[in-house]
């Protein structure tokens, strides 16, 4: 009776095809940078919205050249109209209400009878006291930056 230790080619299946193992060459995909396995690089490649924009990068794109920007191209930085959409308004109010609920001081002198953080956030937005920058995506994959104080609220 043969035991597995006695047989030399035990566990080797000959399915054909690769008679010469030296012919098999393992290649790796060329990488564009030195940190190909970096999880942050993979995250940024698949989710570019996760890339943080710092003030040094964004500040040249914020100032208005012409109010409001027109279609004749005098304001090369802004292409969309300066109207605050209902979606942007909702996001700003929710974000600011969350900050107020976490203990952030209000930017306005609020009346004593107003204690609801959502109402305080609405009053701050109406008085244009919030120092936020709106980042709008454009169809070509770039972004446009607006100061909240430069936006018109309908």
PDB file of C-alpha atoms in Angstrom:
ATOM      1  CA  UNK A   1       0.000   0.000   0.000  1.00  0.00           C
ATOM      2  CA  UNK A   2       1.311   3.436  -0.948  1.00  0.00           C
ATOM      3  CA  UNK A   3       1.309   6.303   1.504  1.00  0.00           C
ATOM      4  CA  UNK A   4       1.253   9.964   0.431  1.00  0.00           C
ATOM      5  CA  UNK A   5       4.809  10.461   1.666  1.00  0.00           C
ATOM      6  CA  UNK A   6       6.084   7.616  -0.481  1.00  0.00           C
ATOM      7  CA  UNK A   7       4.705   8.891  -3.783  1.00  0.00           C
ATOM      8  CA  UNK A   8       6.723  11.716  -5.356  1.00  0.00           C
ATOM      9  CA  UNK A   9       3.985  13.318  -7.451  1.00  0.00           C
ATOM     10  CA  UNK A  10       1.160  13.030  -4.946  1.00  0.00           C
ATOM     11  CA  UNK A  11      -1.129  16.042  -5.150  1.00  0.00           C
ATOM     12  CA  UNK A  12       0.160  17.165  -8.531  1.00  0.00           C
ATOM     13  CA  UNK A  13      -2.563  17.175 -11.143  1.00  0.00           C
ATOM     14  CA  UNK A  14      -1.434  17.008 -14.706  1.00  0.00           C
ATOM     15  CA  UNK A  15      -4.081  18.915 -16.597  1.00  0.00           C
ATOM     16  CA  UNK A  16      -1.810  19.732 -19.460  1.00  0.00           C
ATOM     17  CA  UNK A  17      -1.031  23.057 -20.983  1.00  0.00           C
ATOM     18  CA  UNK A  18       1.956  24.049 -18.853  1.00  0.00           C
ATOM     19  CA  UNK A  19       4.622  21.460 -19.453  1.00  0.00           C
ATOM     20  CA  UNK A  20       7.397  23.941 -18.823  1.00  0.00           C
ATOM     21  CA  UNK A  21       6.871  25.966 -15.639  1.00  0.00           C
ATOM     22  CA  UNK A  22       9.639  28.381 -16.633  1.00  0.00           C
ATOM     23  CA  UNK A  23       7.386  29.672 -19.418  1.00  0.00           C
ATOM     24  CA  UNK A  24       4.949  31.157 -16.900  1.00  0.00           C
ATOM     25  CA  UNK A  25       5.870  34.770 -16.270  1.00  0.00           C
ATOM     26  CA  UNK A  26       4.040  36.707 -13.609  1.00  0.00           C
ATOM     27  CA  UNK A  27       3.679  40.368 -14.497  1.00  0.00           C
ATOM     28  CA  UNK A  28       2.317  43.160 -12.415  1.00  0.00           C
ATOM     29  CA  UNK A  29       0.408  46.151 -13.646  1.00  0.00           C
ATOM     30  CA  UNK A  30       2.638  49.210 -13.904  1.00  0.00           C
ATOM     31  CA  UNK A  31       1.923  51.756 -11.228  1.00  0.00           C
ATOM     32  CA  UNK A  32       1.773  55.484 -11.718  1.00  0.00           C
ATOM     33  CA  UNK A  33       3.208  56.352  -8.345  1.00  0.00           C
ATOM     34  CA  UNK A  34       5.337  54.805  -5.673  1.00  0.00           C
ATOM     35  CA  UNK A  35       2.415  54.237  -3.299  1.00  0.00           C
ATOM     36  CA  UNK A  36       0.223  51.984  -5.431  1.00  0.00           C
ATOM     37  CA  UNK A  37      -1.029  50.102  -2.395  1.00  0.00           C
ATOM     38  CA  UNK A  38      -1.810  53.240  -0.433  1.00  0.00           C
ATOM     39  CA  UNK A  39      -5.470  53.048   0.652  1.00  0.00           C
ATOM     40  CA  UNK A  40      -5.862  56.843   0.473  1.00  0.00           C
ATOM     41  CA  UNK A  41      -4.751  56.861  -3.169  1.00  0.00           C
ATOM     42  CA  UNK A  42      -7.332  54.197  -3.975  1.00  0.00           C
ATOM     43  CA  UNK A  43      -9.991  56.177  -2.097  1.00  0.00           C
ATOM     44  CA  UNK A  44      -9.174  59.405  -3.954  1.00  0.00           C
ATOM     45  CA  UNK A  45      -9.147  57.648  -7.322  1.00  0.00           C
ATOM     46  CA  UNK A  46     -12.631  56.203  -6.812  1.00  0.00           C
ATOM     47  CA  UNK A  47     -14.088  59.046  -4.709  1.00  0.00           C
ATOM     48  CA  UNK A  48     -12.565  62.385  -5.788  1.00  0.00           C
ATOM     49  CA  UNK A  49     -15.160  64.244  -3.711  1.00  0.00           C
ATOM     50  CA  UNK A  50     -13.256  63.087  -0.601  1.00  0.00           C
ATOM     51  CA  UNK A  51     -10.250  65.247  -1.493  1.00  0.00           C
ATOM     52  CA  UNK A  52     -10.108  68.204   0.871  1.00  0.00           C
ATOM     53  CA  UNK A  53      -9.747  71.654  -0.633  1.00  0.00           C
ATOM     54  CA  UNK A  54      -7.594  73.939   1.457  1.00  0.00           C
ATOM     55  CA  UNK A  55      -7.820  77.732   1.554  1.00  0.00           C
ATOM     56  CA  UNK A  56      -4.602  78.218  -0.428  1.00  0.00           C
ATOM     57  CA  UNK A  57      -5.998  76.204  -3.323  1.00  0.00           C
ATOM     58  CA  UNK A  58      -9.537  77.607  -3.278  1.00  0.00           C
ATOM     59  CA  UNK A  59      -8.915  81.311  -2.599  1.00  0.00           C
ATOM     60  CA  UNK A  60      -8.063  82.295  -6.220  1.00  0.00           C
ATOM     61  CA  UNK A  61     -11.376  80.837  -7.424  1.00  0.00           C
ATOM     62  CA  UNK A  62     -13.662  82.648  -4.992  1.00  0.00           C
ATOM     63  CA  UNK A  63     -13.592  86.405  -5.815  1.00  0.00           C
ATOM     64  CA  UNK A  64     -16.278  87.681  -8.155  1.00  0.00           C
ATOM     65  CA  UNK A  65     -15.086  89.516 -11.257  1.00  0.00           C
ATOM     66  CA  UNK A  66     -18.558  90.640 -12.290  1.00  0.00           C
ATOM     67  CA  UNK A  67     -21.825  90.572 -10.343  1.00  0.00           C
ATOM     68  CA  UNK A  68     -23.776  88.633 -11.514  1.00  0.00           C
ATOM     69  CA  UNK A  69     -21.619  86.612 -13.911  1.00  0.00           C
ATOM     70  CA  UNK A  70     -22.804  86.974 -17.473  1.00  0.00           C
ATOM     71  CA  UNK A  71     -22.561  84.718 -20.482  1.00  0.00           C
ATOM     72  CA  UNK A  72     -20.064  87.014 -22.267  1.00  0.00           C
ATOM     73  CA  UNK A  73     -17.255  85.443 -20.220  1.00  0.00           C
ATOM     74  CA  UNK A  74     -15.973  88.390 -18.169  1.00  0.00           C
ATOM     75  CA  UNK A  75     -15.881  86.220 -15.050  1.00  0.00           C
ATOM     76  CA  UNK A  76     -13.703  83.236 -15.989  1.00  0.00           C
ATOM     77  CA  UNK A  77     -13.996  81.656 -12.555  1.00  0.00           C
ATOM     78  CA  UNK A  78     -17.796  81.443 -12.238  1.00  0.00           C
ATOM     79  CA  UNK A  79     -19.979  79.821 -14.869  1.00  0.00           C
ATOM     80  CA  UNK A  80     -23.196  79.136 -12.942  1.00  0.00           C
ATOM     81  CA  UNK A  81     -25.663  81.697 -11.678  1.00  0.00           C
ATOM     82  CA  UNK A  82     -25.274  82.935  -8.092  1.00  0.00           C
ATOM     83  CA  UNK A  83     -28.600  81.594  -6.832  1.00  0.00           C
ATOM     84  CA  UNK A  84     -28.678  79.396  -3.754  1.00  0.00           C
ATOM     85  CA  UNK A  85     -30.573  76.226  -4.664  1.00  0.00           C
ATOM     86  CA  UNK A  86     -33.025  74.585  -2.286  1.00  0.00           C
ATOM     87  CA  UNK A  87     -30.645  71.628  -1.981  1.00  0.00           C
ATOM     88  CA  UNK A  88     -27.718  73.848  -1.015  1.00  0.00           C
ATOM     89  CA  UNK A  89     -29.940  75.737   1.421  1.00  0.00           C
ATOM     90  CA  UNK A  90     -31.103  72.514   3.046  1.00  0.00           C
ATOM     91  CA  UNK A  91     -27.565  71.191   3.375  1.00  0.00           C
ATOM     92  CA  UNK A  92     -26.304  74.458   4.871  1.00  0.00           C
ATOM     93  CA  UNK A  93     -29.169  74.688   7.366  1.00  0.00           C
ATOM     94  CA  UNK A  94     -28.702  71.079   8.459  1.00  0.00           C
ATOM     95  CA  UNK A  95     -24.939  71.472   8.757  1.00  0.00           C
ATOM     96  CA  UNK A  96     -25.201  74.694  10.754  1.00  0.00           C
ATOM     97  CA  UNK A  97     -28.001  73.359  12.985  1.00  0.00           C
ATOM     98  CA  UNK A  98     -25.784  70.377  13.783  1.00  0.00           C
ATOM     99  CA  UNK A  99     -22.909  72.699  14.687  1.00  0.00           C
ATOM    100  CA  UNK A 100     -25.180  74.747  16.962  1.00  0.00           C
ATOM    101  CA  UNK A 101     -26.515  71.585  18.613  1.00  0.00           C
ATOM    102  CA  UNK A 102     -22.914  70.508  19.310  1.00  0.00           C
ATOM    103  CA  UNK A 103     -22.280  73.769  21.176  1.00  0.00           C
ATOM    104  CA  UNK A 104     -20.920  76.178  18.540  1.00  0.00           C
ATOM    105  CA  UNK A 105     -21.632  79.839  19.320  1.00  0.00           C
ATOM    106  CA  UNK A 106     -24.135  81.586  17.030  1.00  0.00           C
ATOM    107  CA  UNK A 107     -22.901  84.263  14.617  1.00  0.00           C
ATOM    108  CA  UNK A 108     -25.852  86.538  15.409  1.00  0.00           C
ATOM    109  CA  UNK A 109     -27.304  88.103  18.520  1.00  0.00           C
ATOM    110  CA  UNK A 110     -30.344  85.897  18.941  1.00  0.00           C
ATOM    111  CA  UNK A 111     -33.488  86.836  20.850  1.00  0.00           C
ATOM    112  CA  UNK A 112     -33.921  85.140  24.219  1.00  0.00           C
ATOM    113  CA  UNK A 113     -37.121  83.343  23.200  1.00  0.00           C
ATOM    114  CA  UNK A 114     -35.461  81.572  20.227  1.00  0.00           C
ATOM    115  CA  UNK A 115     -33.886  78.334  21.410  1.00  0.00           C
ATOM    116  CA  UNK A 116     -34.421  76.039  18.415  1.00  0.00           C
ATOM    117  CA  UNK A 117     -31.095  75.491  16.627  1.00  0.00           C
ATOM    118  CA  UNK A 118     -32.821  75.181  13.250  1.00  0.00           C
ATOM    119  CA  UNK A 119     -34.449  78.604  13.693  1.00  0.00           C
ATOM    120  CA  UNK A 120     -31.122  80.132  14.726  1.00  0.00           C
ATOM    121  CA  UNK A 121     -29.480  78.625  11.627  1.00  0.00           C
ATOM    122  CA  UNK A 122     -32.264  80.113   9.446  1.00  0.00           C
ATOM    123  CA  UNK A 123     -31.740  83.545  10.993  1.00  0.00           C
ATOM    124  CA  UNK A 124     -27.973  83.326  10.408  1.00  0.00           C
ATOM    125  CA  UNK A 125     -28.544  82.369   6.776  1.00  0.00           C
ATOM    126  CA  UNK A 126     -31.066  85.179   6.196  1.00  0.00           C
ATOM    127  CA  UNK A 127     -28.625  87.714   7.660  1.00  0.00           C
ATOM    128  CA  UNK A 128     -25.782  86.243   5.534  1.00  0.00           C
ATOM    129  CA  UNK A 129     -23.553  85.764   8.542  1.00  0.00           C
ATOM    130  CA  UNK A 130     -22.357  82.226   7.742  1.00  0.00           C
ATOM    131  CA  UNK A 131     -18.738  82.084   6.505  1.00  0.00           C
ATOM    132  CA  UNK A 132     -19.258  79.070   4.234  1.00  0.00           C
ATOM    133  CA  UNK A 133     -17.941  78.395   0.751  1.00  0.00           C
ATOM    134  CA  UNK A 134     -20.199  76.487  -1.645  1.00  0.00           C
ATOM    135  CA  UNK A 135     -18.466  73.936  -3.870  1.00  0.00           C
ATOM    136  CA  UNK A 136     -20.548  73.255  -6.983  1.00  0.00           C
ATOM    137  CA  UNK A 137     -19.663  70.394  -9.331  1.00  0.00           C
ATOM    138  CA  UNK A 138     -19.542  71.203 -13.045  1.00  0.00           C
ATOM    139  CA  UNK A 139     -20.251  68.750 -15.897  1.00  0.00           C
ATOM    140  CA  UNK A 140     -16.597  68.641 -16.968  1.00  0.00           C
ATOM    141  CA  UNK A 141     -15.547  67.202 -13.588  1.00  0.00           C
ATOM    142  CA  UNK A 142     -14.204  70.430 -12.091  1.00  0.00           C
ATOM    143  CA  UNK A 143     -15.731  72.482  -9.323  1.00  0.00           C
ATOM    144  CA  UNK A 144     -16.824  76.062  -8.863  1.00  0.00           C
ATOM    145  CA  UNK A 145     -16.513  77.899  -5.551  1.00  0.00           C
ATOM    146  CA  UNK A 146     -18.925  80.561  -4.268  1.00  0.00           C
ATOM    147  CA  UNK A 147     -19.000  82.454  -1.003  1.00  0.00           C
ATOM    148  CA  UNK A 148     -22.358  82.020   0.658  1.00  0.00           C
ATOM    149  CA  UNK A 149     -22.499  85.775   1.188  1.00  0.00           C
ATOM    150  CA  UNK A 150     -22.239  86.287  -2.619  1.00  0.00           C
ATOM    151  CA  UNK A 151     -25.223  84.039  -3.346  1.00  0.00           C
ATOM    152  CA  UNK A 152     -28.720  85.376  -3.976  1.00  0.00           C
ATOM    153  CA  UNK A 153     -31.499  83.713  -2.001  1.00  0.00           C
ATOM    154  CA  UNK A 154     -34.886  83.397  -3.626  1.00  0.00           C
TER     155      UNK A 154
END
